[in-house]
GROMACS .gro file of C-alpha atoms in nm:
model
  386
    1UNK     CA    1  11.570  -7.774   1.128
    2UNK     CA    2  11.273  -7.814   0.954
    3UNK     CA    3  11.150  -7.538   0.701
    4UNK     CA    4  10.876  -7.407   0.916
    5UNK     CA    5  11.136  -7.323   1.197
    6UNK     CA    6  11.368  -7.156   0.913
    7UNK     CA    7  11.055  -6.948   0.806
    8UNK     CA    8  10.943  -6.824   1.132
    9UNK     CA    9  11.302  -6.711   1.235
   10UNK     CA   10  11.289  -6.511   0.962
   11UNK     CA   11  10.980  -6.366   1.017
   12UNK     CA   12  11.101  -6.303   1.329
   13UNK     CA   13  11.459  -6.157   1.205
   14UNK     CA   14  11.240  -5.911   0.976
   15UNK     CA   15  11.035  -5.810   1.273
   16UNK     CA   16  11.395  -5.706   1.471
   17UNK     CA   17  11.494  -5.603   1.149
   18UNK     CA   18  11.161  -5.319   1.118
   19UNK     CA   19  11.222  -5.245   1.508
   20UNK     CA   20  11.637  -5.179   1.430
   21UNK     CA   21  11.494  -4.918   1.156
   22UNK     CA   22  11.262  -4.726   1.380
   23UNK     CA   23  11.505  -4.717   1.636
   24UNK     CA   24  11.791  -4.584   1.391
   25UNK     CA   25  11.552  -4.350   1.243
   26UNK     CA   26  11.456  -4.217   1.612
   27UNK     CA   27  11.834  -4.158   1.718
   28UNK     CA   28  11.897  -3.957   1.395
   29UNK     CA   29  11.559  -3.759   1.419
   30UNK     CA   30  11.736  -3.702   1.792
   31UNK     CA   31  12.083  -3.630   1.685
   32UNK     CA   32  11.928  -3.353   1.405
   33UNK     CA   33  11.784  -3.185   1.694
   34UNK     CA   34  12.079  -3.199   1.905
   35UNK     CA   35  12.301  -3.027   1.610
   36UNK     CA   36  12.013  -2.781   1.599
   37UNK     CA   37  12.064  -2.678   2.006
   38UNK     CA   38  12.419  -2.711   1.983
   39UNK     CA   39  12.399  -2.442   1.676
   40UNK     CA   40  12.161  -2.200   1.888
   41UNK     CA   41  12.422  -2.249   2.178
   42UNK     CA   42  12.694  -2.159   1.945
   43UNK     CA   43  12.548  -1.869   1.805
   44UNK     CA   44  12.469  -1.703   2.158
   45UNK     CA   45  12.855  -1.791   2.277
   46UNK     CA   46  13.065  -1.493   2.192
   47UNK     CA   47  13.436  -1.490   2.005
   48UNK     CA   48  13.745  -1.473   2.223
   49UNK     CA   49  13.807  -1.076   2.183
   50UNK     CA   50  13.463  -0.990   2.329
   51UNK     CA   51  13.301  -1.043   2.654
   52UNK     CA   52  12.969  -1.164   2.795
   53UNK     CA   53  12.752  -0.915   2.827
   54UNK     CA   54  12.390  -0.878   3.017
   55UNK     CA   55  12.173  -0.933   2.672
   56UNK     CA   56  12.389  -1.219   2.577
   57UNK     CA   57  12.395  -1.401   2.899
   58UNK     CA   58  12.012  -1.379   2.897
   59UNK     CA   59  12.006  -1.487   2.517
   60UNK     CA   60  12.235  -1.800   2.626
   61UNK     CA   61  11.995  -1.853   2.950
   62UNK     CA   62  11.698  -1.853   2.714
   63UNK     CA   63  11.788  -2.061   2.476
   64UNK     CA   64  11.937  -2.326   2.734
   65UNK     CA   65  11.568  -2.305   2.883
   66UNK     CA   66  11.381  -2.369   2.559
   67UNK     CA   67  11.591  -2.656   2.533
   68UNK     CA   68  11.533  -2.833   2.779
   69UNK     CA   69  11.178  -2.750   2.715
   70UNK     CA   70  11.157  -2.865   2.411
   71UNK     CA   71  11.317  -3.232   2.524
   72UNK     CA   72  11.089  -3.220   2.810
   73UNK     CA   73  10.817  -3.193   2.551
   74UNK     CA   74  10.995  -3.493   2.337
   75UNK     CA   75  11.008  -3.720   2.623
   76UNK     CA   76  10.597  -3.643   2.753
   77UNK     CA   77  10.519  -3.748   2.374
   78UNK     CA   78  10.714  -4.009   2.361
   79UNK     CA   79  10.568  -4.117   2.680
   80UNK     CA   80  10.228  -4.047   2.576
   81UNK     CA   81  10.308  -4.285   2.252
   82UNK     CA   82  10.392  -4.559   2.488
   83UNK     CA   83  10.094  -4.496   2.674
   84UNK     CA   84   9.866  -4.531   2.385
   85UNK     CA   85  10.071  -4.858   2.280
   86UNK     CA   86  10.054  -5.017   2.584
   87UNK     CA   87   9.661  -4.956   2.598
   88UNK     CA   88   9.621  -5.104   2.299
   89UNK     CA   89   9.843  -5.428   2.441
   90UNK     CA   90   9.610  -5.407   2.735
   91UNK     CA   91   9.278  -5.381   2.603
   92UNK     CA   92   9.449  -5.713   2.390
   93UNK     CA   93   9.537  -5.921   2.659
   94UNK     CA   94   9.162  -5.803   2.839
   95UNK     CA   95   8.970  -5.985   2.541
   96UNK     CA   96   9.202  -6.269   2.529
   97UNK     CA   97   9.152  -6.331   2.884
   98UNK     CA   98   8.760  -6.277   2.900
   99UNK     CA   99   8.751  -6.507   2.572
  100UNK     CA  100   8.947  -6.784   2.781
  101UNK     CA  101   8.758  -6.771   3.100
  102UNK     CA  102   8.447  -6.638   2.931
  103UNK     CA  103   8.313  -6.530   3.263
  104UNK     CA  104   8.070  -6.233   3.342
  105UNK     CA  105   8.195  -5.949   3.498
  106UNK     CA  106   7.965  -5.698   3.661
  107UNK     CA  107   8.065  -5.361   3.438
  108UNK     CA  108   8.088  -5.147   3.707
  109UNK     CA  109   8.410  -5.287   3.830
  110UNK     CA  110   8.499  -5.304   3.470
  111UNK     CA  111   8.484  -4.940   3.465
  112UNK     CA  112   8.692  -4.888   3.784
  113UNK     CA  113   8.955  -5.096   3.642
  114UNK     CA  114   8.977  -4.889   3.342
  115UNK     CA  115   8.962  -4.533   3.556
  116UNK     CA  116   9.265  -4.664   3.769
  117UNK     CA  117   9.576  -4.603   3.521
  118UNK     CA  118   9.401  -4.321   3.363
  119UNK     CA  119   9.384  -4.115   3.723
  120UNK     CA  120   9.756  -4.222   3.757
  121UNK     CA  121   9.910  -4.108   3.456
  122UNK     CA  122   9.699  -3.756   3.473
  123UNK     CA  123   9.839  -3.701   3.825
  124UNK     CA  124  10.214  -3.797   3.694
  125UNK     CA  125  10.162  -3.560   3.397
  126UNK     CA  126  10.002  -3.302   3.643
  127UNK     CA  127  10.290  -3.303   3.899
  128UNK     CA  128  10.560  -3.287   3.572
  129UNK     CA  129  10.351  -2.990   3.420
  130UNK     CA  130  10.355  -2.800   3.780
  131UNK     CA  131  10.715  -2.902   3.852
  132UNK     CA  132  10.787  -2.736   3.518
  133UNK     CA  133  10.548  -2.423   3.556
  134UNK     CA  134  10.747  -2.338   3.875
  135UNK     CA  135  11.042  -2.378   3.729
  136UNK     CA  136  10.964  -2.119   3.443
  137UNK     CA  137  10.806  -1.877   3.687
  138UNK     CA  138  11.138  -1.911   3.855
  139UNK     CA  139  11.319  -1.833   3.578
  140UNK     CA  140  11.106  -1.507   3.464
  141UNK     CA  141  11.112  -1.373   3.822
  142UNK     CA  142  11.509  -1.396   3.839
  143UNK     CA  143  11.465  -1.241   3.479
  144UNK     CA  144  11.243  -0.965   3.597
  145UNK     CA  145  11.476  -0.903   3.907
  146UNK     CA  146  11.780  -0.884   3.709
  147UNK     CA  147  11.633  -0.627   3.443
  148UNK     CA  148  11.500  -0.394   3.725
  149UNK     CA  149  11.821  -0.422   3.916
  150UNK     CA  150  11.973  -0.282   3.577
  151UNK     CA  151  11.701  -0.019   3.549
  152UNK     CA  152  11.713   0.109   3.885
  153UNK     CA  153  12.128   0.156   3.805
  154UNK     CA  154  12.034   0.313   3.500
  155UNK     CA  155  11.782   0.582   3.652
  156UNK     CA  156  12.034   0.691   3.937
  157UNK     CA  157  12.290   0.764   3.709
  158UNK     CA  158  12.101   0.943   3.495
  159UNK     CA  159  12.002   1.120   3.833
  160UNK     CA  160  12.313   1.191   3.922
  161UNK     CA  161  12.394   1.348   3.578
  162UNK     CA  162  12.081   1.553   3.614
  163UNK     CA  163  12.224   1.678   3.942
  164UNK     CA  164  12.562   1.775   3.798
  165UNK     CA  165  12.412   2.012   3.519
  166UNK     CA  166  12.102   2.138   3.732
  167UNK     CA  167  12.135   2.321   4.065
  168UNK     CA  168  11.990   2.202   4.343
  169UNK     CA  169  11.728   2.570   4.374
  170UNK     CA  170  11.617   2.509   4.013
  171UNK     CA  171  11.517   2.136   4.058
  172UNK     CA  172  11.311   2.245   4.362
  173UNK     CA  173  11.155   2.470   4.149
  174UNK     CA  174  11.113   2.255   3.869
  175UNK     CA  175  10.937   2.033   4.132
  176UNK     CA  176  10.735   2.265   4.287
  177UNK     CA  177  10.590   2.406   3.916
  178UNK     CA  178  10.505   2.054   3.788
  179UNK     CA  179  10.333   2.002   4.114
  180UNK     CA  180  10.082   2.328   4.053
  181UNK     CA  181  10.100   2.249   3.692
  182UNK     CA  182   9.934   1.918   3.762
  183UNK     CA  183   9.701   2.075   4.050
  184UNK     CA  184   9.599   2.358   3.785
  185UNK     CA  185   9.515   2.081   3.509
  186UNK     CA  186   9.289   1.862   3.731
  187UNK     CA  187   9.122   2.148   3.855
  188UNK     CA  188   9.055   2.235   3.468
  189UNK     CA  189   8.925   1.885   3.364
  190UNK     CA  190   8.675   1.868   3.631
  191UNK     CA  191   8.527   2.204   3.549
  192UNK     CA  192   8.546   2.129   3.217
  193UNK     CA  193   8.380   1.810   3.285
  194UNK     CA  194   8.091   1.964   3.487
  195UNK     CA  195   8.044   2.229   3.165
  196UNK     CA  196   8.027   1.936   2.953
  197UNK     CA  197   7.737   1.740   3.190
  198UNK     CA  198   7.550   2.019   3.206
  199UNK     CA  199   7.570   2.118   2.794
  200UNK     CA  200   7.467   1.788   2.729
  201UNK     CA  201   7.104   1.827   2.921
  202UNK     CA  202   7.075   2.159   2.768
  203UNK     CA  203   7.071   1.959   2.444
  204UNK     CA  204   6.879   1.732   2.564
  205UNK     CA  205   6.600   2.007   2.696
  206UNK     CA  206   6.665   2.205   2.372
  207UNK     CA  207   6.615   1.873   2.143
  208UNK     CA  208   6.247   1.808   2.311
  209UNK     CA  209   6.168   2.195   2.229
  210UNK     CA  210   6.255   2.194   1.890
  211UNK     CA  211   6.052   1.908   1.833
  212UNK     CA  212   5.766   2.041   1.939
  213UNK     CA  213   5.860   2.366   1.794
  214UNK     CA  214   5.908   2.191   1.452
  215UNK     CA  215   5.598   2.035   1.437
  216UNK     CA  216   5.418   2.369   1.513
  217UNK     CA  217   5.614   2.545   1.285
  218UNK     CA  218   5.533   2.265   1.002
  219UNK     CA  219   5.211   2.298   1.067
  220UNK     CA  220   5.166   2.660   1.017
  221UNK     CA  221   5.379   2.654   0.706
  222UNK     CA  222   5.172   2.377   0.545
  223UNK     CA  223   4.859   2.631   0.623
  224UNK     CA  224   5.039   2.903   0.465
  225UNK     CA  225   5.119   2.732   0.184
  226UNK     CA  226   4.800   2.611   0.127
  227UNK     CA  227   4.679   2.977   0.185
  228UNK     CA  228   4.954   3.108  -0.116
  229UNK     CA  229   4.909   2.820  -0.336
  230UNK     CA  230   4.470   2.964  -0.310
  231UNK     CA  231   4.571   3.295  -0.381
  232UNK     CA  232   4.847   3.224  -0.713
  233UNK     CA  233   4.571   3.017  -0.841
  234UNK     CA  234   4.323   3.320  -0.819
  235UNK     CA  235   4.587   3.525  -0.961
  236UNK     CA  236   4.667   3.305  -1.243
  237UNK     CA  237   4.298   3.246  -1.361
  238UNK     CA  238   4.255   3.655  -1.351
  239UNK     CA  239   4.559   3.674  -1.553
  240UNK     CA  240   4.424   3.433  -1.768
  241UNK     CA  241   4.117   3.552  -1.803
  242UNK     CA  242   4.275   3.945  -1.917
  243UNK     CA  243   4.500   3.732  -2.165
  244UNK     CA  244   4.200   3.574  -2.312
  245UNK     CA  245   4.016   3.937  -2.334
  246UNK     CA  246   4.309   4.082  -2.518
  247UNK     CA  247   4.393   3.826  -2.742
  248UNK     CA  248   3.963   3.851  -2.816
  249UNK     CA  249   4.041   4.244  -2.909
  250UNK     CA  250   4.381   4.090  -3.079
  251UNK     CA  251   4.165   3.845  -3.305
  252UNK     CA  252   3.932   4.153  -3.375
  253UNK     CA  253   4.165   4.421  -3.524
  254UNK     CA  254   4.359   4.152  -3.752
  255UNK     CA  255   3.988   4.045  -3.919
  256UNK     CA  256   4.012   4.413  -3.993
  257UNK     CA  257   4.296   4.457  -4.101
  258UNK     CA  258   4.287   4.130  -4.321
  259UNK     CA  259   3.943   4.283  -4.453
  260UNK     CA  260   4.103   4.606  -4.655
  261UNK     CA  261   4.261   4.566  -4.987
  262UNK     CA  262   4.547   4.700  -4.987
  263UNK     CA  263   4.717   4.456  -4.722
  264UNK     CA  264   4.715   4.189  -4.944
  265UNK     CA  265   4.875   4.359  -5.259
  266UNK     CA  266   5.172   4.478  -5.031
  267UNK     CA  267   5.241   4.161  -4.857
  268UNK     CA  268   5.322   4.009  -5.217
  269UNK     CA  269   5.584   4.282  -5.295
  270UNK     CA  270   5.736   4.319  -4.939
  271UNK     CA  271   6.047   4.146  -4.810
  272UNK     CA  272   6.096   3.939  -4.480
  273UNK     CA  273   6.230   4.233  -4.300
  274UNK     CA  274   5.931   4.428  -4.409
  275UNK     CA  275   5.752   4.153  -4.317
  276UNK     CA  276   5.861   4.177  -3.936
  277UNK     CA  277   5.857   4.518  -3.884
  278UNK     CA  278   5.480   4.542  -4.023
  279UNK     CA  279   5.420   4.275  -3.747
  280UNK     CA  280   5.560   4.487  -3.502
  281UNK     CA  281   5.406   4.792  -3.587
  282UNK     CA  282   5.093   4.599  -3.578
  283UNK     CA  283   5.178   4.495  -3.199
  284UNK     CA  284   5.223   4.847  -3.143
  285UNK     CA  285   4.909   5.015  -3.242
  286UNK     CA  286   4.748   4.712  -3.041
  287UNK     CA  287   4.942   4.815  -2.727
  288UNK     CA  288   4.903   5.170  -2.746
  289UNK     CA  289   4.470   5.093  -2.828
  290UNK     CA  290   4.509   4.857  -2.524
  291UNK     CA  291   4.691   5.155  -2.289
  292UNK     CA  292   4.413   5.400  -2.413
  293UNK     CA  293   4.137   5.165  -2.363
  294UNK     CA  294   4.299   5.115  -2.005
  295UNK     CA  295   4.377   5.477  -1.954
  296UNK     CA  296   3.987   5.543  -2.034
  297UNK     CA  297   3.914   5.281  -1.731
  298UNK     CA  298   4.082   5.453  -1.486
  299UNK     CA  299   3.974   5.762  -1.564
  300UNK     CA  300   3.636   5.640  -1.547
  301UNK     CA  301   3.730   5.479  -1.244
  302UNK     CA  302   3.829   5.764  -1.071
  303UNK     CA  303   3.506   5.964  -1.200
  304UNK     CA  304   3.311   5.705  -1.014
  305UNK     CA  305   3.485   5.771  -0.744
  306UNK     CA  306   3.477   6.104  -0.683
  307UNK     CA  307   3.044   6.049  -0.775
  308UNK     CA  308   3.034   5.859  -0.452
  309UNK     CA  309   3.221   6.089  -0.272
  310UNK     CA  310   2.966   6.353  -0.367
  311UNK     CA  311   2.663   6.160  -0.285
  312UNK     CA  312   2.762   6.070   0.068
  313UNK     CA  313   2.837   6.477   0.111
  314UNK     CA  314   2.450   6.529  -0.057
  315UNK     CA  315   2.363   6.269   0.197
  316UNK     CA  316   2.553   6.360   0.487
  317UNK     CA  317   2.459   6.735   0.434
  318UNK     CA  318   2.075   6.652   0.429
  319UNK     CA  319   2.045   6.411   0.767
  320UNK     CA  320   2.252   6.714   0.883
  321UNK     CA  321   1.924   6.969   0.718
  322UNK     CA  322   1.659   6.719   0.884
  323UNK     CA  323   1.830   6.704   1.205
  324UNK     CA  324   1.843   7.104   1.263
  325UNK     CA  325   1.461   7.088   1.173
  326UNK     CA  326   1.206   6.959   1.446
  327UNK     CA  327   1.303   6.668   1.613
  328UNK     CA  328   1.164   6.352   1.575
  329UNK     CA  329   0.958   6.200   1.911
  330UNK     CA  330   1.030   5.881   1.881
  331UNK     CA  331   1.382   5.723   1.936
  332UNK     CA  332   1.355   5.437   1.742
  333UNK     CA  333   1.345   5.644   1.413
  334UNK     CA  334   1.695   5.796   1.526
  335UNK     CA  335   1.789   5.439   1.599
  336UNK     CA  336   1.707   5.344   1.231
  337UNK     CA  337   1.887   5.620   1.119
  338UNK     CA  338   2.206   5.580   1.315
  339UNK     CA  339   2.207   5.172   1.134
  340UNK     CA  340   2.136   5.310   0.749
  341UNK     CA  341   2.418   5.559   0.812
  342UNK     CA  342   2.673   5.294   0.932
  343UNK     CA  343   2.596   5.089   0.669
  344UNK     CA  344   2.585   5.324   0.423
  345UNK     CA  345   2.958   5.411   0.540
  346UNK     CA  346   3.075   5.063   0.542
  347UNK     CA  347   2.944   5.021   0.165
  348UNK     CA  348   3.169   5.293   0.090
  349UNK     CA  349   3.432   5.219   0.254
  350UNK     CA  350   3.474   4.840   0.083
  351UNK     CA  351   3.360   5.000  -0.233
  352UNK     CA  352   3.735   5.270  -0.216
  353UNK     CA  353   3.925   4.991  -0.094
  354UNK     CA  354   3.826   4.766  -0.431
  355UNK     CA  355   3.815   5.078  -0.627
  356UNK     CA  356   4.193   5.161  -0.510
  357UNK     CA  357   4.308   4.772  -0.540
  358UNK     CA  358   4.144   4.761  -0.937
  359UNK     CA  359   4.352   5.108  -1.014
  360UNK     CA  360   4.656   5.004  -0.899
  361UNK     CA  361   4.611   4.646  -1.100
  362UNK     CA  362   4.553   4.866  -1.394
  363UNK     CA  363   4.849   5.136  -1.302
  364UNK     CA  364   5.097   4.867  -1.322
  365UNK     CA  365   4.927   4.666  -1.654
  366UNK     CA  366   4.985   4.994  -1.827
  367UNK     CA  367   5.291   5.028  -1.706
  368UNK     CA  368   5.377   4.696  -1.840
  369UNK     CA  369   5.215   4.761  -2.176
  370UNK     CA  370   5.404   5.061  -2.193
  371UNK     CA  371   5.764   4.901  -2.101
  372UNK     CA  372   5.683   4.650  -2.375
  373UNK     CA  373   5.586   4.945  -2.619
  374UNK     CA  374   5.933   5.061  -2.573
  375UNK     CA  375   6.092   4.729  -2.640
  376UNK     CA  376   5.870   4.692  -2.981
  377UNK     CA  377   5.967   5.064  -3.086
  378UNK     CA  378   6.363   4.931  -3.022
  379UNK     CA  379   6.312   4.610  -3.241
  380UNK     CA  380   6.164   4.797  -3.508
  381UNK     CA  381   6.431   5.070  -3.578
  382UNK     CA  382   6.677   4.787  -3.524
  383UNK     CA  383   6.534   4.627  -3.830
  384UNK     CA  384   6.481   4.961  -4.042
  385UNK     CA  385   6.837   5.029  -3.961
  386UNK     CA  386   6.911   4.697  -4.172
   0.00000   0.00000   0.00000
C-alpha cells in the first residue's frame, strides 16, 4: 500500500467520519423532540384516582394532532433539504456532462428539462398540503360537533330546571311580553330614526339661513359701528374742546391770584395740609364761577327762547291783521306767503330742538360740576379735621 492509497482512505474515513456526526447530531436533535411530545402527552394523561374528562380528552387529541404536525413539518423540510442538495448534484453532473460532450443545446429544451422536476415536486407537496388540510378540517368539524352536542345538553337541562321553578302560564307570559317588548322597541327606533332624518335637514336648511343671516347681520353691525365710532369722535372733540375752554378760564384766575401780595407771604408760613386745602378751595370757587357762568347760559338760553316764541305770535298775529283786511287779487302773493310761513316755522322748529339739546348738555355739566363741588367740600373738611 503505497502512501497515496493510505492518505486518500483517510480522507475518505474523515469524510464518513463528518457524515457519522451529522447523522448523530440529527437523531439527538430528534430524540429532544420526542422527550418534548412524550412530556406534553404526559402532562394531558391524568393520575389513577381521576378520570378522563371532555376538556382533557380534547387537550390529549390536540396535542397528539400538533404532533404529528409538527413531524409532518420535520419531514417536508427535511425533504425540501434534500431537494435543494440534490439540485445542486444535478446542476453538477449538467456542466460536467455539457463540458464532456461540449455540444449545443437549443435552450428551450433546456428550460423544459429544468421545469419537469420542479412541476413534480410542487404537485407532491400540493397533494401532502391538501391531504393534511382535510385532515385538520376533519378534526375541527368532529371538534365543533362534539362541543355543540355538549351545549345543546347543557341548554335543555337548564330548560328543564327553568320549567321546574316557573309555571307553565307565567312562561307563556313571559313569552308573550318579550315578544311586544321587542315589537314596541322597533317600532320606537324607526320613529326615532325618521325624527332624526328629518332634524338633520332642518339643520341643514337652518345652517344655509344663518349664513346668509350672518353676513347681513355683519354687515349692518360694521355700519353701525362705523356710525358710533363718528358720533364718540364728535363727542370727544366737543368734550375736548369745553376742557380746553375751562382750563383757559382755569389759567386766568391763577395769574390773578398769583398777581396779589399776600399769596406769596402765606404760602411761606403755611404747612402741607394748608397747602392742600388752599388748593381745594381754589378748585371750588372755580367750580362754583364755572356753575354760575353756566347757570347765566341757560338762563339766557331760555330768554332767547321765549324771544322767538314772541316774535312768531307778533308775526302770526299780523298775517292774521292783513288777512281780515282786503284781500289780495292775485293768488300768487298768497302762494308766497303760504312758503315764507312754512319756512319760517321750520326755522323755528330746528332752532327749539338745538336750543333744548344745548340745555340739557348744560343741565347735566352743572350737574356734574356740582357733584364734584360736593366731593371737594368733603376732602376739605377731611383735611381741616386733621
Amino acid at each position: 500500500m503505497s502512501e497515496e492509497e493510505l492518505r486518500r482512505k483517510v480522507s475518505d474515513l474523515e469524510i464518513q467520519l463528518e457524515h457519522k456526526e451529522n447523522e448523530i447530531n440529527k437523531y439527538l436533535d430528534r430524540i429532544a423532540h420526542l422527550e418534548e411530545n412524550v412530556m406534553q402527552l404526559e402532562s394531558c394523561i391524568p393520575d389513577e384516582d381521576s378520570k378522563l374528562t371532555k376538556k382533557q380528552w380534547k387537550k390529549g387529541k390536540i396535542a397528539k394532532l400538533e404532533i404529528e404536525l409538527e413531524e409532518k413539518d420535520r419531514t417536508i423540510r427535511d425533504l425540501k433539504d434534500r431537494m435543494g442538495y440534490l439540485r445542486k448534484e444535478k446542476i453538477d453532473f449538467q456542466h460536467k456532462f455539457e463540458q464532456a460532450t461540449k455540444k449545443e443545446e437549443h435552450p428551450v429544451i433546456r428550460i423544459e428539462e429544468k421545469k419537469e422536476p420542479f412541476e413534480v415536486l410542487i404537485k407532491e407537496l400540493q397533494v401532502k398540503i391538501n391531504r393534511q388540510q382535510m385532515t385538520i378540517s376533519k378534526l375541527q368539524e368532529e371538534l365543533k360537533k362534539e362541543g355543540i352536542e355538549a351545549l345543546k345538553a347543557r341548554v335543555l337541562e337548564l330548560n328543564k330546571k327553568l320549567e321546574e321553578f316557573l309555571p307553565s302560564d307565567a312562561s307563556q307570559k313571559g313569552e308573550s311580553l318579550s315578544k311586544g317588548q321587542v315589537k314596541k322597541m322597533q317600532k320606537k327606533l324607526r320613529k326615532s330614526g325618521k325624527k332624526i332624518d328629518i332634524l338633520e335637514k332642518k339643520m341643514e336648511i337652518y345652517k344655509q339661513k344663518t349664513k346668509k343671516r350672518r353676513d347681513g347681520e355683519s354687515q349692518l353691525l360694521v355700519k353701525d359701528l362705523k356710525s358710533t365710532i363718528v358720533e364718540l369722535k364728535q363727542k370727544l372733540e366737543d368734550r375736548d374742546e369745553k376742557i380746553n375752554d375751562l382750563e383757559k378760564i382755569i389759567s386766568r384766575f391763577e395769574k390773578i391770584e398769583e398777581a396779589t401780595p399776600e399769596n406769596k407771604t402765606l404760602e411761606s408760613s403755611k404747612s402741607p395740609i394748608l397747602n392742600l386745602t388752599e388748593d381745594l378751595q381754589k378748585k371750588l370757587n372755580k367750580s362754583r364761577m364755572r356753575i354760575r357762568a353756566l347757570e347765566t347760559e341757560l338762563e339766557e338760553y331760555k330768554n332767547l327762547k321765549n324771544a322767538d316764541k314772541l316774535q312768531f305770535q307778533n308775526a302770526h298775529l299780523k298775517e292774521s291783521g292783513k288777512r281780515s283786511g282786503p284781500e289780495i287779487p292775485h293768488q300768487n302773493q298768497q302762494d308766497d306767503q303760504k312758503g315764507i310761513t312754512q319756512e319760517k316755522d321750520n326755522l323755528i322748529a330746528s332752532n327749539e330742538e338745538q336750543l333744548i339739546l344745548r340745555m340739557k348738555e348744560l343741565e347735566s355739566f352743572v350737574e356734574e360740576l356740582k357733584k364734584e363741588n360736593i366731593q371737594q367740600r368733603l376732602e376739605i373738611s377731611k383735611l381741616r379735621e386733621k
